[in-house]
Structure formats: C-alpha cells, structure tokens
Amino acid sequence: MQDIIDVQTDDFDQNALYNALRQDSASQGAIVTFSGLVRDFNQGHAIGGLFLEHYPAMTMHSLTNIVGQARQRWTLGKIIVIHRVGHLAQGDQIVFVGVTSAHRKDAFDGAQFIMDHLKTEAPFWKKETTECGPRWVEANPNDEKARAKWGNDD
C-alpha cells in the first residue's frame, strides 16, 4: 500500500482525504483521522496567526520514518499524513493524519503514535504572531510525555 505523505502550503480537503482512505479498502474495518488547527491562544498568549518553516529533505525523511515505525508496530492499511507550512491564520488546518486498519485499536494507536511522534520529531519551526509581537514556539513538555508513553522507538 502506498502511503501519502506531503508537506504543502495549500489547505487540504478532509472529505477528499477520508474518501482516499476508504477507496479500495474493503478489508479495512476502521478509519481514524485527526486534524490539527491553529488555535487563538497558546502558552499564555493570544495568537493572531502562525508561520511554519521546515527543511524539506529532513522533514520528509522524518515523516517517512515515523510512518514506517507505526507500520512495524501495528497492522495498518492506508496512511495519509499532510502537514502545512507557510503563513496560517486562526482556525486554519495545520495537519491531517489518517490511518486505516482491519481493527479499531490498531487504527487508533497508529494514528496517535504518528501524531505524537510528528509533534516531537518532525523538523517544523513555528513562529506565532502574538499581542507582544512574533515569537518562536518552544517544545511543549506535554508532547514529550505523550511520545514517551510509546517506549523505545529505535
């Protein structure tokens, strides 16, 4: 099965991505999707928008590795990971993770694993526009805790 992994500036259509997960998936009994949005408040500051940067080769390598690790742990069907970069406004979609599996537990675990690792391993740099001016977003300790629950991934 061919995974879809993309980093793009354009918005994505959740319905089209869901339909892509369903297509030719008669043996898959579960589909789990997650979509992350730009919030209006983060780490004690009101957020007016977000700018995401990345280094394309490093990012694709990281995302491909994360998806590969998920495939090693669970029996998964199709996987779609879309992450946006560039200027984003409040409420804009940032990330989509979709996973199919024959069983719901594998689909839920696979999707959460991918998202937890994406938040801590994928090389994206975020600069928020706040009422105090622009600021780079630092790593969130809660994201590291979420990732740590999966144990040693190497």
PDB file of C-alpha atoms in Angstrom:
ATOM      1  CA  MET A   1       0.000   0.000   0.000  1.00  0.00           C
ATOM      2  CA  GLN A   2       1.340   3.393  -0.961  1.00  0.00           C
ATOM      3  CA  ASP A   3       1.409   5.915   1.879  1.00  0.00           C
ATOM      4  CA  ILE A   4       0.644   9.551   1.139  1.00  0.00           C
ATOM      5  CA  ILE A   5       2.997  11.920   2.966  1.00  0.00           C
ATOM      6  CA  ASP A   6       3.052  15.554   1.927  1.00  0.00           C
ATOM      7  CA  VAL A   7       4.166  18.930   3.213  1.00  0.00           C
ATOM      8  CA  GLN A   8       2.373  21.766   1.453  1.00  0.00           C
ATOM      9  CA  THR A   9       1.341  25.398   1.673  1.00  0.00           C
ATOM     10  CA  ASP A  10      -2.171  24.792   0.318  1.00  0.00           C
ATOM     11  CA  ASP A  11      -5.094  23.836   2.526  1.00  0.00           C
ATOM     12  CA  PHE A  12      -6.360  20.256   2.360  1.00  0.00           C
ATOM     13  CA  ASP A  13      -9.840  18.818   1.914  1.00  0.00           C
ATOM     14  CA  GLN A  14     -10.631  16.453   4.794  1.00  0.00           C
ATOM     15  CA  ASN A  15     -13.510  14.846   2.882  1.00  0.00           C
ATOM     16  CA  ALA A  16     -11.290  14.048  -0.088  1.00  0.00           C
ATOM     17  CA  LEU A  17      -8.603  12.603   2.194  1.00  0.00           C
ATOM     18  CA  TYR A  18     -11.185  10.488   4.044  1.00  0.00           C
ATOM     19  CA  ASN A  19     -12.536   9.213   0.723  1.00  0.00           C
ATOM     20  CA  ALA A  20      -8.991   8.343  -0.368  1.00  0.00           C
ATOM     21  CA  LEU A  21      -8.644   6.261   2.809  1.00  0.00           C
ATOM     22  CA  ARG A  22     -11.930   4.447   2.036  1.00  0.00           C
ATOM     23  CA  GLN A  23     -11.167   3.761  -1.629  1.00  0.00           C
ATOM     24  CA  ASP A  24     -10.384   0.093  -2.320  1.00  0.00           C
ATOM     25  CA  SER A  25     -10.347  -0.638   1.419  1.00  0.00           C
ATOM     26  CA  ALA A  26     -12.935  -3.428   1.740  1.00  0.00           C
ATOM     27  CA  SER A  27     -10.693  -5.333   4.185  1.00  0.00           C
ATOM     28  CA  GLN A  28     -10.289  -2.289   6.424  1.00  0.00           C
ATOM     29  CA  GLY A  29     -12.872  -2.069   9.211  1.00  0.00           C
ATOM     30  CA  ALA A  30     -11.577   1.097  10.837  1.00  0.00           C
ATOM     31  CA  ILE A  31     -10.586   4.590   9.754  1.00  0.00           C
ATOM     32  CA  VAL A  32      -9.169   7.069  12.264  1.00  0.00           C
ATOM     33  CA  THR A  33      -8.425  10.666  11.309  1.00  0.00           C
ATOM     34  CA  PHE A  34      -7.017  13.643  13.153  1.00  0.00           C
ATOM     35  CA  SER A  35      -6.882  17.251  12.031  1.00  0.00           C
ATOM     36  CA  GLY A  36      -4.976  19.956  13.929  1.00  0.00           C
ATOM     37  CA  LEU A  37      -5.943  23.636  13.736  1.00  0.00           C
ATOM     38  CA  VAL A  38      -4.307  26.975  14.547  1.00  0.00           C
ATOM     39  CA  ARG A  39      -5.598  27.990  17.974  1.00  0.00           C
ATOM     40  CA  ASP A  40      -6.298  31.520  19.130  1.00  0.00           C
ATOM     41  CA  PHE A  41      -4.339  31.095  22.379  1.00  0.00           C
ATOM     42  CA  ASN A  42      -1.099  29.253  23.235  1.00  0.00           C
ATOM     43  CA  GLN A  43       1.291  29.222  26.200  1.00  0.00           C
ATOM     44  CA  GLY A  44      -0.312  32.264  27.829  1.00  0.00           C
ATOM     45  CA  HIS A  45      -0.589  34.445  24.708  1.00  0.00           C
ATOM     46  CA  ALA A  46      -3.356  35.336  22.262  1.00  0.00           C
ATOM     47  CA  ILE A  47      -2.366  34.134  18.804  1.00  0.00           C
ATOM     48  CA  GLY A  48      -3.100  36.119  15.656  1.00  0.00           C
ATOM     49  CA  GLY A  49      -1.513  33.625  13.288  1.00  0.00           C
ATOM     50  CA  LEU A  50       1.308  31.200  12.759  1.00  0.00           C
ATOM     51  CA  PHE A  51       4.237  30.826  10.375  1.00  0.00           C
ATOM     52  CA  LEU A  52       5.670  27.325   9.885  1.00  0.00           C
ATOM     53  CA  GLU A  53       9.079  26.653   8.359  1.00  0.00           C
ATOM     54  CA  HIS A  54      10.799  23.387   7.572  1.00  0.00           C
ATOM     55  CA  TYR A  55      13.749  21.873   5.757  1.00  0.00           C
ATOM     56  CA  PRO A  56      12.070  19.711   3.064  1.00  0.00           C
ATOM     57  CA  ALA A  57      14.524  16.794   2.850  1.00  0.00           C
ATOM     58  CA  MET A  58      14.777  16.436   6.632  1.00  0.00           C
ATOM     59  CA  THR A  59      11.040  16.747   7.101  1.00  0.00           C
ATOM     60  CA  MET A  60      10.125  14.109   4.518  1.00  0.00           C
ATOM     61  CA  HIS A  61      12.753  11.731   5.915  1.00  0.00           C
ATOM     62  CA  SER A  62      11.383  12.213   9.433  1.00  0.00           C
ATOM     63  CA  LEU A  63       7.729  11.768   8.460  1.00  0.00           C
ATOM     64  CA  THR A  64       8.522   8.685   6.370  1.00  0.00           C
ATOM     65  CA  ASN A  65      10.440   7.203   9.297  1.00  0.00           C
ATOM     66  CA  ILE A  66       7.567   7.874  11.719  1.00  0.00           C
ATOM     67  CA  VAL A  67       5.056   6.199   9.381  1.00  0.00           C
ATOM     68  CA  GLY A  68       7.443   3.252   8.961  1.00  0.00           C
ATOM     69  CA  GLN A  69       7.705   2.831  12.740  1.00  0.00           C
ATOM     70  CA  ALA A  70       3.898   2.813  13.021  1.00  0.00           C
ATOM     71  CA  ARG A  71       3.704   0.124  10.327  1.00  0.00           C
ATOM     72  CA  GLN A  72       6.199  -2.025  12.254  1.00  0.00           C
ATOM     73  CA  ARG A  73       4.100  -1.832  15.445  1.00  0.00           C
ATOM     74  CA  TRP A  74       0.565  -2.306  14.096  1.00  0.00           C
ATOM     75  CA  THR A  75      -1.216  -3.897  11.165  1.00  0.00           C
ATOM     76  CA  LEU A  76      -2.189  -0.794   9.217  1.00  0.00           C
ATOM     77  CA  GLY A  77      -3.714  -0.288   5.802  1.00  0.00           C
ATOM     78  CA  LYS A  78      -3.546   3.148   4.229  1.00  0.00           C
ATOM     79  CA  ILE A  79      -1.790   6.057   5.906  1.00  0.00           C
ATOM     80  CA  ILE A  80      -2.074   9.708   4.932  1.00  0.00           C
ATOM     81  CA  VAL A  81      -0.043  12.464   6.608  1.00  0.00           C
ATOM     82  CA  ILE A  82      -0.407  16.041   5.366  1.00  0.00           C
ATOM     83  CA  HIS A  83       1.326  18.957   7.121  1.00  0.00           C
ATOM     84  CA  ARG A  84       1.099  22.572   6.060  1.00  0.00           C
ATOM     85  CA  VAL A  85       3.819  25.209   6.127  1.00  0.00           C
ATOM     86  CA  GLY A  86       3.859  28.948   5.498  1.00  0.00           C
ATOM     87  CA  HIS A  87       1.517  31.589   6.894  1.00  0.00           C
ATOM     88  CA  LEU A  88      -1.608  30.271   8.635  1.00  0.00           C
ATOM     89  CA  ALA A  89      -4.434  32.183  10.318  1.00  0.00           C
ATOM     90  CA  GLN A  90      -6.513  31.292  13.375  1.00  0.00           C
ATOM     91  CA  GLY A  91      -8.675  28.281  12.624  1.00  0.00           C
ATOM     92  CA  ASP A  92      -6.629  27.168   9.603  1.00  0.00           C
ATOM     93  CA  GLN A  93      -5.882  23.472   9.273  1.00  0.00           C
ATOM     94  CA  ILE A  94      -2.255  22.565  10.020  1.00  0.00           C
ATOM     95  CA  VAL A  95      -2.057  18.795   9.958  1.00  0.00           C
ATOM     96  CA  PHE A  96      -4.054  15.744   8.891  1.00  0.00           C
ATOM     97  CA  VAL A  97      -3.287  12.171   9.908  1.00  0.00           C
ATOM     98  CA  GLY A  98      -5.472   9.356   8.596  1.00  0.00           C
ATOM     99  CA  VAL A  99      -4.994   5.634   9.196  1.00  0.00           C
ATOM    100  CA  THR A 100      -6.942   2.534   8.204  1.00  0.00           C
ATOM    101  CA  SER A 101      -6.763  -0.919   9.728  1.00  0.00           C
ATOM    102  CA  ALA A 102      -8.838  -4.058   9.945  1.00  0.00           C
ATOM    103  CA  HIS A 103      -9.415  -3.279  13.631  1.00  0.00           C
ATOM    104  CA  ARG A 104     -10.069  -0.036  15.517  1.00  0.00           C
ATOM    105  CA  LYS A 105      -7.341  -0.433  18.166  1.00  0.00           C
ATOM    106  CA  ASP A 106      -4.569  -0.602  15.559  1.00  0.00           C
ATOM    107  CA  ALA A 107      -6.066   2.373  13.705  1.00  0.00           C
ATOM    108  CA  PHE A 108      -6.385   4.493  16.873  1.00  0.00           C
ATOM    109  CA  ASP A 109      -2.933   3.550  18.173  1.00  0.00           C
ATOM    110  CA  GLY A 110      -1.275   4.029  14.795  1.00  0.00           C
ATOM    111  CA  ALA A 111      -2.785   7.486  14.292  1.00  0.00           C
ATOM    112  CA  GLN A 112      -1.926   8.628  17.818  1.00  0.00           C
ATOM    113  CA  PHE A 113       1.624   7.265  17.543  1.00  0.00           C
ATOM    114  CA  ILE A 114       2.150   9.144  14.269  1.00  0.00           C
ATOM    115  CA  MET A 115       0.801  12.396  15.726  1.00  0.00           C
ATOM    116  CA  ASP A 116       2.761  12.091  18.996  1.00  0.00           C
ATOM    117  CA  HIS A 117       5.994  11.480  17.099  1.00  0.00           C
ATOM    118  CA  LEU A 118       5.288  14.140  14.468  1.00  0.00           C
ATOM    119  CA  LYS A 119       4.929  16.754  17.242  1.00  0.00           C
ATOM    120  CA  THR A 120       8.321  15.878  18.762  1.00  0.00           C
ATOM    121  CA  GLU A 121      10.487  14.586  15.896  1.00  0.00           C
ATOM    122  CA  ALA A 122       9.479  16.246  12.646  1.00  0.00           C
ATOM    123  CA  PRO A 123      11.594  19.359  11.995  1.00  0.00           C
ATOM    124  CA  PHE A 124       8.977  22.095  11.828  1.00  0.00           C
ATOM    125  CA  TRP A 125       9.689  25.513  13.299  1.00  0.00           C
ATOM    126  CA  LYS A 126       6.703  27.608  14.376  1.00  0.00           C
ATOM    127  CA  LYS A 127       6.613  31.363  14.847  1.00  0.00           C
ATOM    128  CA  GLU A 128       3.431  32.767  16.361  1.00  0.00           C
ATOM    129  CA  THR A 129       2.131  36.279  15.962  1.00  0.00           C
ATOM    130  CA  THR A 130       1.095  37.424  19.440  1.00  0.00           C
ATOM    131  CA  GLU A 131      -0.068  40.663  21.052  1.00  0.00           C
ATOM    132  CA  CYS A 132       3.562  41.075  22.232  1.00  0.00           C
ATOM    133  CA  GLY A 133       4.985  40.537  18.735  1.00  0.00           C
ATOM    134  CA  PRO A 134       6.297  37.440  16.964  1.00  0.00           C
ATOM    135  CA  ARG A 135       7.797  34.581  18.982  1.00  0.00           C
ATOM    136  CA  TRP A 136       9.210  31.157  18.174  1.00  0.00           C
ATOM    137  CA  VAL A 137       7.301  28.309  19.799  1.00  0.00           C
ATOM    138  CA  GLU A 138       9.330  26.182  22.175  1.00  0.00           C
ATOM    139  CA  ALA A 139       8.906  22.436  22.611  1.00  0.00           C
ATOM    140  CA  ASN A 140       5.994  21.510  24.844  1.00  0.00           C
ATOM    141  CA  PRO A 141       6.896  19.092  27.685  1.00  0.00           C
ATOM    142  CA  ASN A 142       3.435  17.503  27.376  1.00  0.00           C
ATOM    143  CA  ASP A 143       4.257  16.489  23.787  1.00  0.00           C
ATOM    144  CA  GLU A 144       7.417  14.761  25.024  1.00  0.00           C
ATOM    145  CA  LYS A 145       5.392  12.931  27.706  1.00  0.00           C
ATOM    146  CA  ALA A 146       2.877  11.772  25.097  1.00  0.00           C
ATOM    147  CA  ARG A 147       5.685  10.454  22.905  1.00  0.00           C
ATOM    148  CA  ALA A 148       7.463   8.758  25.818  1.00  0.00           C
ATOM    149  CA  LYS A 149       4.474   6.518  26.541  1.00  0.00           C
ATOM    150  CA  TRP A 150       5.293   4.577  23.355  1.00  0.00           C
ATOM    151  CA  GLY A 151       8.619   3.443  24.828  1.00  0.00           C
ATOM    152  CA  ASN A 152      11.860   2.992  22.919  1.00  0.00           C
ATOM    153  CA  ASP A 153      11.183   3.521  19.206  1.00  0.00           C
ATOM    154  CA  ASP A 154      14.593   2.664  17.818  1.00  0.00           C
TER     155      ASP A 154
END
